[in-house]
Amino acid sequence: MLLLVLGALLLLFCSLDVWYFLRGAQVFVQSWFQPRIWDILAEQSIDGMVLPHDLDYLGHMNNSRYLRECDFARFHHYMRNGLFMASRKLGARMVVGASTIRYRRSLAFREAFEIRTKVVSWDEKAFYLEQRFVSKKDGFVSAVMLCRQNVVHCSPERIIEFVCKRKIECPEFPEDLKHWISFISASSQALRAESGLEEKNK
């Protein structure tokens, strides 16, 4: 019986990314019991530590783990400020439309860090967030990510009004964010033009 259970667990771990779902459940429970953050523009933080399954061949946190940790941090952020539950009630979905991360210094094994997440601004289709990996050793910003969170079947403004019960003025876009959005737009136009050429050549 024990061998059967161990075999089933091994098959489960081989077939699914079990740690991903366990971590997601842990973040959900953690954010559920934490105090509500009423300011949707407030920066929030979540703690982390570089564990063995996060490492690359050089003994540092591998690049893909940063993006994964950002996913959990955004979920935690939306749970605490009410945007996640509001989007669910309005029948909306929030999906990542674009992200750019800049690595400044690697995070080493067992190094503690926090991810600081904030909503920078929004437009008619998406929220724009900044996420920073800050080492607890010396406060150094090890990596910084910009994320465009697309809202499907609704709009950011409607979700915010649902949460805050009033209209909130959209913050002005910082210059670096404007440049990044311009890059995304130019990339989309180039890909559409490329797709159009491929269709013509068929």
Tab-separated table of C-alpha atoms in Angstrom:
chain	number	residue	atom	x	y	z
A	1	MET	CA	0.000	0.000	0.000
A	2	LEU	CA	2.831	2.368	0.893
A	3	LEU	CA	4.561	1.639	-2.401
A	4	LEU	CA	1.310	2.347	-4.238
A	5	VAL	CA	0.955	5.722	-2.510
A	6	LEU	CA	4.594	6.606	-3.170
A	7	GLY	CA	4.189	5.583	-6.799
A	8	ALA	CA	1.066	7.726	-7.168
A	9	LEU	CA	2.867	10.723	-5.620
A	10	LEU	CA	5.845	10.218	-7.906
A	11	LEU	CA	3.541	10.079	-10.938
A	12	LEU	CA	1.769	13.235	-9.747
A	13	PHE	CA	5.013	15.152	-9.296
A	14	CYS	CA	6.249	13.971	-12.700
A	15	SER	CA	3.009	14.922	-14.470
A	16	LEU	CA	2.212	18.256	-12.801
A	17	ASP	CA	4.151	21.180	-11.411
A	18	VAL	CA	2.864	20.385	-7.923
A	19	TRP	CA	4.963	23.033	-6.187
A	20	TYR	CA	3.339	25.705	-8.359
A	21	PHE	CA	-0.161	24.773	-7.193
A	22	LEU	CA	0.945	24.403	-3.571
A	23	ARG	CA	2.588	27.817	-3.671
A	24	GLY	CA	-0.515	29.331	-5.244
A	25	ALA	CA	-2.680	27.880	-2.480
A	26	GLN	CA	-0.266	29.171	0.154
A	27	VAL	CA	-0.359	32.704	-1.305
A	28	PHE	CA	-4.162	32.591	-1.496
A	29	VAL	CA	-4.532	31.573	2.160
A	30	GLN	CA	-1.900	34.067	3.284
A	31	SER	CA	-3.515	37.011	1.498
A	32	TRP	CA	-7.028	35.960	2.570
A	33	PHE	CA	-6.172	36.340	6.256
A	34	GLN	CA	-4.095	39.510	5.939
A	35	PRO	CA	-5.684	42.951	6.430
A	36	ARG	CA	-7.319	44.518	3.391
A	37	ILE	CA	-5.359	47.247	1.573
A	38	TRP	CA	-7.853	49.929	0.625
A	39	ASP	CA	-5.503	52.073	-1.456
A	40	ILE	CA	-5.225	50.351	-4.848
A	41	LEU	CA	-2.112	52.412	-5.652
A	42	ALA	CA	-0.300	51.418	-2.458
A	43	GLU	CA	2.873	49.383	-2.791
A	44	GLN	CA	2.679	45.919	-1.254
A	45	SER	CA	5.408	43.411	-0.513
A	46	ILE	CA	5.671	39.650	-0.185
A	47	ASP	CA	8.670	37.796	1.241
A	48	GLY	CA	10.670	35.086	-0.470
A	49	MET	CA	13.880	33.097	-0.224
A	50	VAL	CA	16.023	31.366	-2.834
A	51	LEU	CA	15.509	27.624	-2.350
A	52	PRO	CA	17.282	24.643	-3.983
A	53	HIS	CA	14.642	24.184	-6.724
A	54	ASP	CA	15.113	27.863	-7.714
A	55	LEU	CA	18.795	27.457	-8.594
A	56	ASP	CA	20.541	27.379	-11.949
A	57	TYR	CA	23.874	25.720	-12.710
A	58	LEU	CA	25.766	28.673	-11.240
A	59	GLY	CA	24.017	28.438	-7.886
A	60	HIS	CA	21.910	31.556	-8.463
A	61	MET	CA	18.155	31.982	-8.757
A	62	ASN	CA	17.380	31.085	-12.380
A	63	ASN	CA	15.830	33.667	-14.669
A	64	SER	CA	12.473	31.939	-15.101
A	65	ARG	CA	11.888	31.873	-11.336
A	66	TYR	CA	11.799	35.664	-11.201
A	67	LEU	CA	8.814	35.703	-13.564
A	68	ARG	CA	7.103	32.949	-11.605
A	69	GLU	CA	7.600	34.751	-8.299
A	70	CYS	CA	6.180	37.904	-9.892
A	71	ASP	CA	3.031	35.944	-10.800
A	72	PHE	CA	2.483	35.004	-7.163
A	73	ALA	CA	3.274	38.529	-5.978
A	74	ARG	CA	0.710	40.032	-8.369
A	75	PHE	CA	-1.923	37.542	-7.227
A	76	HIS	CA	-1.166	38.461	-3.609
A	77	HIS	CA	-1.383	42.138	-4.529
A	78	TYR	CA	-4.763	41.793	-6.271
A	79	MET	CA	-6.174	39.691	-3.442
A	80	ARG	CA	-5.313	42.251	-0.782
A	81	ASN	CA	-6.527	45.357	-2.619
A	82	GLY	CA	-9.722	43.684	-3.839
A	83	LEU	CA	-9.036	43.806	-7.585
A	84	PHE	CA	-9.030	40.019	-7.958
A	85	MET	CA	-12.414	39.424	-6.310
A	86	ALA	CA	-13.909	42.431	-8.096
A	87	SER	CA	-12.775	41.129	-11.474
A	88	ARG	CA	-14.309	37.731	-10.692
A	89	LYS	CA	-17.641	39.282	-9.739
A	90	LEU	CA	-17.659	41.352	-12.928
A	91	GLY	CA	-16.885	38.313	-15.085
A	92	ALA	CA	-13.487	39.692	-16.096
A	93	ARG	CA	-10.158	37.933	-16.489
A	94	MET	CA	-6.708	39.451	-16.087
A	95	VAL	CA	-3.936	38.004	-18.220
A	96	VAL	CA	-0.347	39.089	-18.785
A	97	GLY	CA	-0.048	40.855	-22.124
A	98	ALA	CA	3.605	41.863	-21.860
A	99	SER	CA	6.428	41.910	-19.354
A	100	THR	CA	10.017	43.094	-19.309
A	101	ILE	CA	12.477	42.287	-16.562
A	102	ARG	CA	15.912	43.781	-15.943
A	103	TYR	CA	18.399	41.841	-13.837
A	104	ARG	CA	20.823	43.958	-11.812
A	105	ARG	CA	22.385	41.484	-9.385
A	106	SER	CA	21.825	37.766	-8.924
A	107	LEU	CA	20.086	36.347	-5.864
A	108	ALA	CA	22.146	33.609	-4.192
A	109	PHE	CA	21.086	30.394	-2.466
A	110	ARG	CA	19.222	31.048	0.808
A	111	GLU	CA	19.211	34.801	0.162
A	112	ALA	CA	16.044	36.409	1.537
A	113	PHE	CA	14.246	38.985	-0.575
A	114	GLU	CA	10.956	40.776	-0.899
A	115	ILE	CA	8.962	41.568	-4.012
A	116	ARG	CA	7.470	45.047	-3.949
A	117	THR	CA	4.490	45.383	-6.269
A	118	LYS	CA	2.505	48.462	-7.196
A	119	VAL	CA	-0.008	49.537	-9.815
A	120	VAL	CA	1.658	52.383	-11.691
A	121	SER	CA	-1.219	53.329	-13.986
A	122	TRP	CA	-3.865	51.936	-16.330
A	123	ASP	CA	-5.599	52.621	-19.619
A	124	GLU	CA	-8.828	51.397	-21.215
A	125	LYS	CA	-7.466	47.860	-21.668
A	126	ALA	CA	-4.833	47.075	-19.050
A	127	PHE	CA	-3.204	47.704	-15.697
A	128	TYR	CA	0.511	48.546	-15.664
A	129	LEU	CA	2.553	47.331	-12.715
A	130	GLU	CA	6.102	47.602	-11.454
A	131	GLN	CA	7.639	44.799	-9.403
A	132	ARG	CA	10.984	44.958	-7.630
A	133	PHE	CA	13.097	42.213	-6.107
A	134	VAL	CA	14.772	43.779	-3.089
A	135	SER	CA	17.468	41.872	-1.218
A	136	LYS	CA	16.923	41.818	2.537
A	137	LYS	CA	20.678	41.607	2.985
A	138	ASP	CA	21.380	45.190	1.976
A	139	GLY	CA	18.218	46.607	0.356
A	140	PHE	CA	19.664	46.384	-3.160
A	141	VAL	CA	17.136	46.190	-6.008
A	142	SER	CA	18.273	42.945	-7.664
A	143	ALA	CA	15.717	43.007	-10.478
A	144	VAL	CA	12.848	45.163	-11.666
A	145	MET	CA	9.956	44.145	-13.891
A	146	LEU	CA	7.278	46.035	-15.787
A	147	CYS	CA	4.077	44.145	-16.491
A	148	ARG	CA	1.056	44.880	-18.633
A	149	GLN	CA	-1.953	43.038	-17.180
A	150	ASN	CA	-4.642	42.922	-19.837
A	151	VAL	CA	-8.267	42.959	-18.671
A	152	VAL	CA	-10.625	40.759	-20.713
A	153	HIS	CA	-14.434	41.210	-20.786
A	154	CYS	CA	-14.244	44.391	-18.716
A	155	SER	CA	-12.066	47.468	-18.191
A	156	PRO	CA	-9.638	48.529	-15.457
A	157	GLU	CA	-11.679	51.648	-14.763
A	158	ARG	CA	-14.858	49.657	-14.149
A	159	ILE	CA	-13.057	47.238	-11.823
A	160	ILE	CA	-11.563	50.124	-9.844
A	161	GLU	CA	-14.935	51.857	-9.526
A	162	PHE	CA	-16.440	48.567	-8.327
A	163	VAL	CA	-13.758	48.280	-5.615
A	164	CYS	CA	-13.588	51.925	-4.541
A	165	LYS	CA	-17.276	52.813	-5.104
A	166	ARG	CA	-16.139	55.968	-6.870
A	167	LYS	CA	-14.144	57.117	-9.867
A	168	ILE	CA	-10.364	57.207	-9.298
A	169	GLU	CA	-8.210	59.493	-11.397
A	170	CYS	CA	-5.655	57.570	-13.403
A	171	PRO	CA	-2.049	58.464	-12.420
A	172	GLU	CA	0.147	60.032	-15.069
A	173	PHE	CA	2.318	57.571	-16.953
A	174	PRO	CA	6.040	57.856	-16.071
A	175	GLU	CA	8.400	58.471	-18.979
A	176	ASP	CA	10.016	55.031	-18.830
A	177	LEU	CA	6.590	53.390	-18.937
A	178	LYS	CA	5.592	55.518	-21.936
A	179	HIS	CA	8.692	54.344	-23.808
A	180	TRP	CA	7.952	50.721	-22.919
A	181	ILE	CA	4.335	50.978	-24.126
A	182	SER	CA	5.588	52.561	-27.369
A	183	PHE	CA	7.914	49.606	-27.840
A	184	ILE	CA	5.027	47.153	-27.310
A	185	SER	CA	2.875	49.037	-29.817
A	186	ALA	CA	5.662	49.130	-32.407
A	187	SER	CA	6.317	45.406	-31.919
A	188	SER	CA	2.626	44.598	-32.380
A	189	GLN	CA	2.443	46.673	-35.567
A	190	ALA	CA	5.534	44.977	-36.977
A	191	LEU	CA	4.138	41.520	-36.230
A	192	ARG	CA	0.770	42.398	-37.788
A	193	ALA	CA	2.535	43.663	-40.910
A	194	GLU	CA	4.619	40.491	-41.003
A	195	SER	CA	1.489	38.345	-40.675
A	196	GLY	CA	-0.148	40.317	-43.493
A	197	LEU	CA	2.809	39.642	-45.783
A	198	GLU	CA	2.708	35.947	-44.957
A	199	GLU	CA	-1.012	35.821	-45.818
A	200	LYS	CA	-0.387	37.548	-49.168
A	201	ASN	CA	2.417	35.115	-50.033
A	202	LYS	CA	0.233	32.038	-49.452
